[in-house]
Structure formats: structure tokens, C-alpha cells
Short mmCIF file of C-alpha atoms and ligand atoms in Angstrom, two decimals:
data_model
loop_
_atom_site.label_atom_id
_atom_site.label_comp_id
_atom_site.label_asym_id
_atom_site.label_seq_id
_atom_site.Cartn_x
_atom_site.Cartn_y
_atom_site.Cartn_z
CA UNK A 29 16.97 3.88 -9.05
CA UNK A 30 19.89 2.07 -8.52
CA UNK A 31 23.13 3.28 -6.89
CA UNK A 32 21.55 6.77 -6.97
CA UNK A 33 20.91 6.36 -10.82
CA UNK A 34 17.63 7.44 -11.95
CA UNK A 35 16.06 4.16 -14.18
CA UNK A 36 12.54 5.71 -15.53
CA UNK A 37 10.81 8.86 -15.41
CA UNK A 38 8.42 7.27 -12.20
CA UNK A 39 11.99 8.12 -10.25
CA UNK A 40 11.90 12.17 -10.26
CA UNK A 41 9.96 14.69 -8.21
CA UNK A 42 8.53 17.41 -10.30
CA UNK A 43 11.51 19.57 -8.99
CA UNK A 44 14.23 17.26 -10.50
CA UNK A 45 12.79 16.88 -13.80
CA UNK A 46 12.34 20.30 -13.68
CA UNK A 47 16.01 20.77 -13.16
CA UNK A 48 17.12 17.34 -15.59
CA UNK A 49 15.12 19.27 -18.51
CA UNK A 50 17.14 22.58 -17.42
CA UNK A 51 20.20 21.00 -17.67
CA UNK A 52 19.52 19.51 -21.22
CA UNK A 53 18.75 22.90 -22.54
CA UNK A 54 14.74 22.35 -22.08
CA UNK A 55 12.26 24.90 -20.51
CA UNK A 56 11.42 23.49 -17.11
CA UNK A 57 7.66 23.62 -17.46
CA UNK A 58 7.93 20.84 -19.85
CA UNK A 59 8.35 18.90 -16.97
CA UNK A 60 5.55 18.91 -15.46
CA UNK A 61 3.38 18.01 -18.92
CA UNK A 62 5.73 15.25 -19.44
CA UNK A 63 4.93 13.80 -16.08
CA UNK A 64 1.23 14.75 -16.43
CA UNK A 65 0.86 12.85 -19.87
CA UNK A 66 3.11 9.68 -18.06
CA UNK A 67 0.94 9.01 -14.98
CA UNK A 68 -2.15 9.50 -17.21
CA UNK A 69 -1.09 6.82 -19.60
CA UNK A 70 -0.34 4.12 -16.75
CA UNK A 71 4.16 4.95 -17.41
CA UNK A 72 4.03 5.30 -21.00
CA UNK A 73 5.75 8.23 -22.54
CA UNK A 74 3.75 9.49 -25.41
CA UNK A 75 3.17 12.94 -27.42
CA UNK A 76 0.15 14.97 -26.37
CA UNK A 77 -1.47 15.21 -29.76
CA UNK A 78 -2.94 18.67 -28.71
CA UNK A 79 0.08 20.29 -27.21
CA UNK A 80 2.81 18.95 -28.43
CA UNK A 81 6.30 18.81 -26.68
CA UNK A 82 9.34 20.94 -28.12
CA UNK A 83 11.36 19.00 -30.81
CA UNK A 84 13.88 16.51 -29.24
CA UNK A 85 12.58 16.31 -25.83
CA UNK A 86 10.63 12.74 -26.12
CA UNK A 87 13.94 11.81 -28.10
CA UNK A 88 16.15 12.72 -25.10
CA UNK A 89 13.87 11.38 -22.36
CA UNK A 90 13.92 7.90 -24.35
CA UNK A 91 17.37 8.03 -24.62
CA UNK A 92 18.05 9.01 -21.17
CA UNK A 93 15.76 6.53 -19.77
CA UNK A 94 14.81 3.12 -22.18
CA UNK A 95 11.53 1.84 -21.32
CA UNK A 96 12.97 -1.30 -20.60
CA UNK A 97 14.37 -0.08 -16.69
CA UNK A 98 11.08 -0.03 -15.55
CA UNK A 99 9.83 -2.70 -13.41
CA UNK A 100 8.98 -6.13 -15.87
CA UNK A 101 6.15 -7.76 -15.18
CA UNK A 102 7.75 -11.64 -14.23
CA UNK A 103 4.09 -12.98 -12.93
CA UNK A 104 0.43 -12.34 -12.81
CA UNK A 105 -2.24 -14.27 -11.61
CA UNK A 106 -5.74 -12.93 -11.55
CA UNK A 107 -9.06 -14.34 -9.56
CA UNK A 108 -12.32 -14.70 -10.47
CA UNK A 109 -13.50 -11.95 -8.74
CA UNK A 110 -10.98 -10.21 -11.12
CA UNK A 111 -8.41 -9.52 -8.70
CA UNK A 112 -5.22 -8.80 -10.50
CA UNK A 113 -1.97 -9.79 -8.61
CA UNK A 114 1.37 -8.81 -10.11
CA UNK A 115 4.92 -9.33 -9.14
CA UNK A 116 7.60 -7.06 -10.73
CA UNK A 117 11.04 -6.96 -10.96
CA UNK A 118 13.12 -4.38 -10.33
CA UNK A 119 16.38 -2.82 -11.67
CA UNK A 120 18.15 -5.58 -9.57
CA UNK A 121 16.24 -8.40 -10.56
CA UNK A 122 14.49 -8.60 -6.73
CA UNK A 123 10.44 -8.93 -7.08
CA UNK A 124 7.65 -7.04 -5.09
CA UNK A 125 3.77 -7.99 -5.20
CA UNK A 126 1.78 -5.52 -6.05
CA UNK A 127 -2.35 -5.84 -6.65
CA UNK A 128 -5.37 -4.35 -8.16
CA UNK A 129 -8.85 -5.09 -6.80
CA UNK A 130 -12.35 -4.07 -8.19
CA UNK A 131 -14.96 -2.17 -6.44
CA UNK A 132 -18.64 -2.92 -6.34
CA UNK A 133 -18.75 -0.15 -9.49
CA UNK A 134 -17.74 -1.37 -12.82
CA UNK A 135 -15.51 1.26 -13.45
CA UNK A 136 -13.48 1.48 -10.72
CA UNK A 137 -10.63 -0.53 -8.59
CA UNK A 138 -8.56 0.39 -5.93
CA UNK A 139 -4.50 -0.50 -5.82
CA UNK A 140 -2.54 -2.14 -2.91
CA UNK A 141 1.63 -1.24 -3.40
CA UNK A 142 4.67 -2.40 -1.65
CA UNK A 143 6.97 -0.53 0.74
CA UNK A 144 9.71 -2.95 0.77
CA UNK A 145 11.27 -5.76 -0.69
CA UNK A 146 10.17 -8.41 1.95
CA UNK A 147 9.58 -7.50 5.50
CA UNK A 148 11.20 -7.55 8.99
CA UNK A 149 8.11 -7.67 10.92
CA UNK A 150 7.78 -10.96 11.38
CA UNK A 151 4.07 -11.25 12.04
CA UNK A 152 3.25 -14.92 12.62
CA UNK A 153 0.41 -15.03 10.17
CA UNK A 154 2.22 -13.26 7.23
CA UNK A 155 4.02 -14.57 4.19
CA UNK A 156 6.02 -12.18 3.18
CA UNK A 157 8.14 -11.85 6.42
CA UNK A 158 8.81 -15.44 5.84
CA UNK A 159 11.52 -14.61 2.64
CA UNK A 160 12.57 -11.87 4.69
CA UNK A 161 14.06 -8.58 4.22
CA UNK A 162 16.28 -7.65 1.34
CA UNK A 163 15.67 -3.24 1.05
CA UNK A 164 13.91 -0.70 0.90
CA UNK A 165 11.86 0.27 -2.12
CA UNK A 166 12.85 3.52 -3.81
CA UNK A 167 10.11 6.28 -4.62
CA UNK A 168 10.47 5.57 -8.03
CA UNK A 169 9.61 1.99 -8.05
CA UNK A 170 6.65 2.54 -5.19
CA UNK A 171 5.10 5.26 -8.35
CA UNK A 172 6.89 2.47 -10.67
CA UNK A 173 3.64 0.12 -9.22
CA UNK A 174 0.82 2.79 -8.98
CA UNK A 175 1.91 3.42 -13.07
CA UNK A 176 1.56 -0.40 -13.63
CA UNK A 177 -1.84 -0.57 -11.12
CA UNK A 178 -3.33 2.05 -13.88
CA UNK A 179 -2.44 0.50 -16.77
CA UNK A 180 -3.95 -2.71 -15.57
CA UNK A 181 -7.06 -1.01 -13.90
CA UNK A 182 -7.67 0.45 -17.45
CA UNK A 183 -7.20 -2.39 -19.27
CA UNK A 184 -10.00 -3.64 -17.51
CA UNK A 185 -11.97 -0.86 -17.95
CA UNK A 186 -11.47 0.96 -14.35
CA UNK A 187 -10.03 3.67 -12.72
CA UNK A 188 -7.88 3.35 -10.23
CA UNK A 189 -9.87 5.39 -7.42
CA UNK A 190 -7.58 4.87 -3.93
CA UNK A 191 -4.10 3.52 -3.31
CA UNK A 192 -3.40 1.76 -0.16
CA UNK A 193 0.13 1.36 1.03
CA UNK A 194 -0.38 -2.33 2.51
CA UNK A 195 1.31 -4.41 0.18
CA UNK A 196 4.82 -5.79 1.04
CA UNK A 197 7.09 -4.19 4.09
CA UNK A 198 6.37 -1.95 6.63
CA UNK A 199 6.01 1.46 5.12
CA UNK A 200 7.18 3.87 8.36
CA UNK A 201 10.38 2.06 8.26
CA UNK A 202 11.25 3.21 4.60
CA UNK A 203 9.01 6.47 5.28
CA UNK A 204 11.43 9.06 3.36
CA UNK A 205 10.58 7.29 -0.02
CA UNK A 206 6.91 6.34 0.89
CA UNK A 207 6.09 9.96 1.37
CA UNK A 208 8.16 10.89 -1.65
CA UNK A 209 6.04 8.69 -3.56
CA UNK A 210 3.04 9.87 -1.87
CA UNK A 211 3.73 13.12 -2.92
CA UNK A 212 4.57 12.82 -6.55
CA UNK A 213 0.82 10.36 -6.58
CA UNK A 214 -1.42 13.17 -4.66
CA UNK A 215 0.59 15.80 -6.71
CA UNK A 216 -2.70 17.63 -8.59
CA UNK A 217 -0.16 19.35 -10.91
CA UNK A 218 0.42 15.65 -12.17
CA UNK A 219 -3.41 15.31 -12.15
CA UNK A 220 -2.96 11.72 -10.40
CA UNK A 221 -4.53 11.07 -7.12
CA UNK A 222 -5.76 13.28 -4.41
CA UNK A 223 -4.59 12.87 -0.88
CA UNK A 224 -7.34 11.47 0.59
CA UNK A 225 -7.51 8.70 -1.97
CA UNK A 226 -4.01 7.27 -0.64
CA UNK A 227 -3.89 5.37 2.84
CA UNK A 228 -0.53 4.37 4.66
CA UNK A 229 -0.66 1.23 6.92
CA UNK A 230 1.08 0.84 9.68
CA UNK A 231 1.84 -2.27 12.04
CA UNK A 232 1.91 0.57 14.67
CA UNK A 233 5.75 2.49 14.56
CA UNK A 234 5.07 4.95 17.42
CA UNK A 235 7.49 7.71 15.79
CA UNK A 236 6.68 6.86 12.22
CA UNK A 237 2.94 7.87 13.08
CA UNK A 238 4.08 11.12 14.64
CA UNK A 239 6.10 11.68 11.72
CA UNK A 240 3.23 11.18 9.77
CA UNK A 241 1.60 13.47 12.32
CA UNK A 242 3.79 16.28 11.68
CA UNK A 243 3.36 16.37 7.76
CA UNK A 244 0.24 17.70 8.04
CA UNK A 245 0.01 15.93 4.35
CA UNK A 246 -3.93 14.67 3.96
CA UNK A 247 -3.74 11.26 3.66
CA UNK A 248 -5.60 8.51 5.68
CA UNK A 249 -3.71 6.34 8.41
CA UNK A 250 -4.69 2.64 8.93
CA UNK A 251 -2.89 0.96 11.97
CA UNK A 252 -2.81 -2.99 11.94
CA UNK A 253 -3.81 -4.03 15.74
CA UNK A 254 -4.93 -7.41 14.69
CA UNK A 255 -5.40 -8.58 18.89
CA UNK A 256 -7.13 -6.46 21.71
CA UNK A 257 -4.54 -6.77 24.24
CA UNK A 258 -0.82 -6.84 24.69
CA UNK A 259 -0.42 -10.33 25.48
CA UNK A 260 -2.23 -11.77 22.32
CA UNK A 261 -0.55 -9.27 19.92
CA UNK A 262 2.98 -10.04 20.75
CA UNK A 263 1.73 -13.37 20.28
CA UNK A 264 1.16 -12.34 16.78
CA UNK A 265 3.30 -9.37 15.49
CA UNK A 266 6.79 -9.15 17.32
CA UNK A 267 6.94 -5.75 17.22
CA UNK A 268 3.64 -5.54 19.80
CA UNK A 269 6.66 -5.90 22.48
CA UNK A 270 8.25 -2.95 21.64
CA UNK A 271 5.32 -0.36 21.32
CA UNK A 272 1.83 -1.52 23.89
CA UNK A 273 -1.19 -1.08 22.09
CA UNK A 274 -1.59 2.15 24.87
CA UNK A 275 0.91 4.07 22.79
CA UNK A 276 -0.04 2.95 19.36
CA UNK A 277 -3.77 4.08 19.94
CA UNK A 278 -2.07 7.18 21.63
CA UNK A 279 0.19 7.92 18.57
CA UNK A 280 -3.23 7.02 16.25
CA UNK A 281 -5.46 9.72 18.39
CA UNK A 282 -3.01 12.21 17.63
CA UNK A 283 -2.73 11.69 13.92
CA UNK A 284 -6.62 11.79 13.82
CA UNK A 285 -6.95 15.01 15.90
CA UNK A 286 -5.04 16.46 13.16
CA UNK A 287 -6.66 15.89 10.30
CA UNK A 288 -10.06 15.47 12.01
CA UNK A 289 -11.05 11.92 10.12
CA UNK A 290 -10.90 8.39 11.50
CA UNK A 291 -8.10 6.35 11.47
CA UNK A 292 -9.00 2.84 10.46
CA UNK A 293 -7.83 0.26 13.05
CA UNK A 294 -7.07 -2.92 10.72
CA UNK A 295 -8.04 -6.74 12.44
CA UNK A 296 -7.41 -10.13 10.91
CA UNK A 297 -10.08 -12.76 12.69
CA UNK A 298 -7.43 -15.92 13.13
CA UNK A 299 -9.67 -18.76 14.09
CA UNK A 300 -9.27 -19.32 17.87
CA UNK A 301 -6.40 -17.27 18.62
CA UNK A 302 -8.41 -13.41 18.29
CA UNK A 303 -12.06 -13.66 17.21
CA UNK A 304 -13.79 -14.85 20.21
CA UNK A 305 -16.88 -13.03 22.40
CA UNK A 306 -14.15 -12.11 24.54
CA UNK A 307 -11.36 -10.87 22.03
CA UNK A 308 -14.37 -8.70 21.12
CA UNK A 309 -15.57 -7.50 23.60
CA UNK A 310 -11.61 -6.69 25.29
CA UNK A 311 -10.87 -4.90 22.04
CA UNK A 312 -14.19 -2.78 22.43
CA UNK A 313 -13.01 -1.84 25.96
CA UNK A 314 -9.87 -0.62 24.55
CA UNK A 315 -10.92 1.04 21.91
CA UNK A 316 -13.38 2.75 24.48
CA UNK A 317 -14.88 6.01 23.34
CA UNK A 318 -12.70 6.80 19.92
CA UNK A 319 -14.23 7.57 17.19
CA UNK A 320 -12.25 5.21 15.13
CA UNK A 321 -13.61 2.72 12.28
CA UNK A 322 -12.52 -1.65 12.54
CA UNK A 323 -11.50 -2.87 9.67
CA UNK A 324 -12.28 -6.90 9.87
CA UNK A 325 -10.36 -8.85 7.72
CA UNK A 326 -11.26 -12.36 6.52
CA UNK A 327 -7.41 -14.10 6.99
CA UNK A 328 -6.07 -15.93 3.63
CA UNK A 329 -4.41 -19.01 5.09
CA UNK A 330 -0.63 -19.07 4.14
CA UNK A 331 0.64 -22.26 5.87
CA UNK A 332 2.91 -23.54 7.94
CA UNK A 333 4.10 -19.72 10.11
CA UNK A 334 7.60 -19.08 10.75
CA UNK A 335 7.13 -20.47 14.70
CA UNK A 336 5.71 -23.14 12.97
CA UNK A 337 2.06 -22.54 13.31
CA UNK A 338 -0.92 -23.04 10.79
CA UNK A 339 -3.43 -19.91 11.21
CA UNK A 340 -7.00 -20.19 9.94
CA UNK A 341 -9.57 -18.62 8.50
CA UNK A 342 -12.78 -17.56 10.93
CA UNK A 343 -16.07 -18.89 10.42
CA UNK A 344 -18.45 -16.57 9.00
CA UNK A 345 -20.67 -16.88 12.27
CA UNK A 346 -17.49 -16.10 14.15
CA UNK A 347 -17.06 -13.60 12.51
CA UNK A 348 -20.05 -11.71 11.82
CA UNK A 349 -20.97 -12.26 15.89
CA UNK A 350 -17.19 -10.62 16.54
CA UNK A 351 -18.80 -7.76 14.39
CA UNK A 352 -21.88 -7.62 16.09
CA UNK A 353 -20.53 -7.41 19.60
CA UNK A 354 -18.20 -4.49 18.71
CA UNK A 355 -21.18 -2.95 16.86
CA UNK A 356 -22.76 -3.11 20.32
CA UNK A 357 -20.57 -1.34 22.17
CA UNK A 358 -21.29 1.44 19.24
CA UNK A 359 -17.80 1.11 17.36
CA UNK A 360 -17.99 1.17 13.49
CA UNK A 361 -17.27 -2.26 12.08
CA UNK A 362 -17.06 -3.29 8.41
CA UNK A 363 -15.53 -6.55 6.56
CA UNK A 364 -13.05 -5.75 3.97
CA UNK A 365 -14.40 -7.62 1.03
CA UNK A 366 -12.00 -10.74 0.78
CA UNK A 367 -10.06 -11.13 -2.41
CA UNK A 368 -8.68 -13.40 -4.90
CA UNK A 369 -9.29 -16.40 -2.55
CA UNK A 370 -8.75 -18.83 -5.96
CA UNK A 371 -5.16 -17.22 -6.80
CA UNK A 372 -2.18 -16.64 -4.13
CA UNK A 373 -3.87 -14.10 -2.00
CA UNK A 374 -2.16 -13.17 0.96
CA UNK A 375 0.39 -10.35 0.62
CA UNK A 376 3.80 -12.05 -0.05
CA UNK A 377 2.38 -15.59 -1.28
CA UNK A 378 2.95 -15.20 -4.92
CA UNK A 379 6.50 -14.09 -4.54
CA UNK A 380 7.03 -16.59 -1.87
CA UNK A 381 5.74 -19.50 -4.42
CA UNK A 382 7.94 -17.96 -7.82
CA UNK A 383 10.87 -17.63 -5.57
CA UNK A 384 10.49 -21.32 -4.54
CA UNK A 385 10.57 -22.57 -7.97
CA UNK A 386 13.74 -21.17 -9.23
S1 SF4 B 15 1.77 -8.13 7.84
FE1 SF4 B 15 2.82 -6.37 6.90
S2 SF4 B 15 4.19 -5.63 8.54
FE2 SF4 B 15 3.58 -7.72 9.11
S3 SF4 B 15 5.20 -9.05 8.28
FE3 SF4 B 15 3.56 -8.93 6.73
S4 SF4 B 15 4.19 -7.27 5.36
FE4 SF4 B 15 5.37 -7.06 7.26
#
């Protein structure tokens, strides 16, 4: 979507279509078919041999919108572990990262989309704050990169099983077309993902969680906390001086009293500056009693930080003794697997490199 102009079919809701194929003369169930048959196929736009559509409407819908307004692909890079990392371009030749990762089964793989086009966050340890931001994605081009996620999950013979919005950006901040995307993906009328397959990450937006709160929709929440205390996290993520961890884990029990299923509390281990006995056991003690799951991540070093410090990676005894002590205090701790550690890993370092070399 640009100035309001619809590029591809990934930009409507149900409703609109509905309402576009009205317009042209088309009953409106169509619409949802036509969508069906185009999140199946990974964005293609193809008759159902079975059922076809009336005469003229794949004819239209071409014309309307050409195949070529959807995101391009302008890089991919994919690891050994077959971690597929893709940056597209959009309708205004800007570029978001967006990444597919296997699971332990061989037939399936779970997505990570963008939000935004850059970030504003500005946490230290990041790369994509360090091009900065430049806007807000558009619903259409966050279902613009689940459609490409599928086609490349079944190229490589997998499903894609879950979605997790922790790509580029901070998704509360653009939340109107994150849960309009959200939507249109869980939508089972569209026979794409179900709710609880989709998680939305946060870097902890007080009044975007109790937004999210409110929606009652049934998708997971995953809040970034990355330090145990107030003083180390605005150390690390600027926007730990606006909301204390108090209110963010406040916000978090909330959203989880709702829906009655643990919010996952995300931490990177940074060697030195949050993974020691004591960074443990302090996050523990804040955590308390909660019933919520950690989420340790193994850090993918991205050089020199925008207040010019170089983050690395814990050790794996570091680490796995930062799990044990918070397994000790009888909080659920797992390591996210980490990926792609022989291509450009960390969210934001592909673009960062391509938009280097122009
Ligand atoms: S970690 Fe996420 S919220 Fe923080 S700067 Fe990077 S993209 Fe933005």
C-alpha cells in the first residue's frame, strides 16, 4: 500500500475484498476463496482446479493488482542449519528482513516478520536501530512476508507452523497494522494460521500490552526484558527509562490473566554486562512467584553499538549456569536454539550490510 493504494491482494481484509469484488460486479463470497487459494499458495494467485472462479475474476484481480507490486526479493542468504534470511523491498524501494527457521521436525519451520522499516528503540546491542527509523509497515506488506515465509518454507519442504512478530521495529508502536495483519493470518476462513501459532514481541510498551490486553484476540505475548533490574536495562534498551520493569511485568500479568497462558519473558545473555550468578539470581527475585516461561537467547554479535560498544556472546558455561540458577528458584528456562550463526544473523544485519554497499 502506498499513499492509501492497495499494491497486492496480501493488502485487503476479507471485508474489503469482499466489497472490491462487489464493486466490480462479482459475488462477494468469491472473496474469501480467492484469498483462501492465495495464502495457501505462499501469494500466488491461481485457479482452484476443483472450484473454479467465475469467468473474468482472476483476469480483473491481475489487472487490478500485477504481481510485480509485491515485495521483490533483493537478498537472501541462508545458513547451514538452513536458516533462510530474506530482505524485501517494498513498493518504495525501502527493505525489511524477514526469516524462516527450521524446527527439530523435517517438515516444519517457524517465520520471524518485521513491524517496521528500521527501529527507534535504540537498544545498544541491536542492528537494526542502528539505520534507524524510516515507517511503519503496512498490513499488507507484514502478510506480504508471512506469503513469502510459506513459499520458502515449502520450497524446502516445511510448513510454516508459528509466526513470531520479532523481526524488525517495535510492533506496539505500529499496532493498528500488526493486529490487522494478525487478523487476516489467524483468519480460519482463510485457512492460514491459528491464533495461538502467532506471537507479538514487545520491548515492553506499557499501553500497547493493555491494548493487546483488551483484544481479547488469542495470540501469545513475548516481552523482551533482556536485564533483571532497572539500572542494567536502561543500560541496554532506552526505553527501560520510560516504563520500570515493575510496570512492564505488571502490564505482562495482566495480559496473561486474560488468556490464562504464559507470557514468555525474552533475555539476551551479553557477556559480562547481564549473565552473571547475580544477574540471575536478581532476575529470579523479580520475577518472584509468576508463572511465566525465560526465553534465553544466545546474542549474535553485531559490532561496534551505537554508544560505541562491542557486546558479546556468553559462554556456554555462563550460560547454561545462568539457566540453572533460575531453574533453581523453580522458573521455567529454555535456550532458543541459535540460528544462522554462518550468515548475517542478528535482526537488522543483512539490511544493515546491503544498505552499506550501495
Ligand atoms: S531489539 Fe527490537 S525493539 Fe530493540 S532496537 Fe532492535 S528491532 Fe528495535
Amino acid at each position: 500500500m502506498i499513499g492509501g493504494v492497495p499494491l497486492s491482494l496480501a493488502d485487503f481484509s476479507l471485508d474489503d475484498l469482499e466489497r472490491e469484488f462487489s464493486a466490480w460486479g462479482f459475488r462477494p463470497s468469491h472473496a474469501a476463496r480467492v484469498l483462501r487459494s492465495h495464502y495457501a499458495s505462499g501469494g500466488e494467485l491461481a485457479d482452484n482446479p476443483t472450484r473454479r472462479f467465475p469467468a473474468g475474476l482472476l483476469e480483473k484481480i491481475r489487472s487490478e493488482f500485477p504481481p510485480l507490486s509485491a515485495p521483490a526479493l533483493a537478498a537472501r542468504q541462508v545458513a547451514d542449519d538452513g536458516t533462510a534470511k530474506l530482505l524485501l523491498r517494498l513498493g518504495d524501494a525501502r527493505t525489511v528482513e524477514t526469516v524462516l527457521m527450521p524446527d527439530f521436525r523435517p517438515d516444519r519451520a517457524a517465520g520471524c516478520v518485521s513491524s517496521q522499516v528500521g527501529c527507534a528503540m535504540g537498544c545498544d546491542f541491536c542492528a537494526t536501530t542502528k539505520t534507524g527509523f524510516e515507517r511503519n509497515l503496512t498490513a499488507g506488506e507484514i502478510v506480504a512476508q508471512f506469503l513469502a515465509l510459506r513459499r520458502e518454507a515449502h520450497a524446502a519442504g516445511r510448513k510454516l507452523q508459528t509466526l513470531v512478530f520479532m523481526g524488525m521495529g517495535e510492533p506496539l508502536l505500529n499496532l493498528d497494522a500488526v493486529l490487522a495483519a494478525v487478523e487476516r493470518i489467524a483468519d480460519n476462513r482463510l485457512g492460514a494460521l491459528g491464533w495461538r501459532q502467532i506471537t507479538i514481541s514487545t520491548v515492553g510498551i506499557v499501553p500497547g500490552i493493555d491494548t493487546l490486553t483488551a483484544t481479547k484476540l488469542n495470540f501469545h505475548l513475548a516481552v523482551s526484558l533482556h536485564a533483571p533490574d532497572d539500572a542494567t536495562r536502561a543500560e541496554l534498551l532506552p526505553m527501560g527509562k520510560r516504563f520500570p520493569i515493575a510496570d512492564i511485568l505488571a502490564a505482562a500479568d495482566r495480559f496473561q490473566a486474560s488468556r490464562g497462558r504464559p507470557v514468555t519473558i525474552q533475555y539476551c545473555l551479553l557477556k559480562g554486562v547481564n549473565d552473571t550468578p547475580v544477574h540471575a539470581h536478581t532476575l529470579a527475585a523479580t520475577l518472584g512467584a509468576r508463572r511465566m516461561h525465560v526465553n534465553l537467547l544466545r546474542y549474535n554479535p553485531t559490532g561496534l553499538s551505537l554508544r560505541g560498544r562491542t557486546y558479546e556472546r556468553s559462554s556456554d558455561e555462563t550460560a547454561d549456569a545462568f539457566a540453572a540458577i533460575l531453574r533453581e528458584h523453580k522458573i521455567v528456562a529454555h535456550f532458543r536454539r541459535s540460528r544462522g550463526k554462518d550468515i548475517d544473523a542478528a535482526c537488522g544485519q543483512l539490511r544493515e550490510r546491503v544498505i552499506a554497499a550501495r
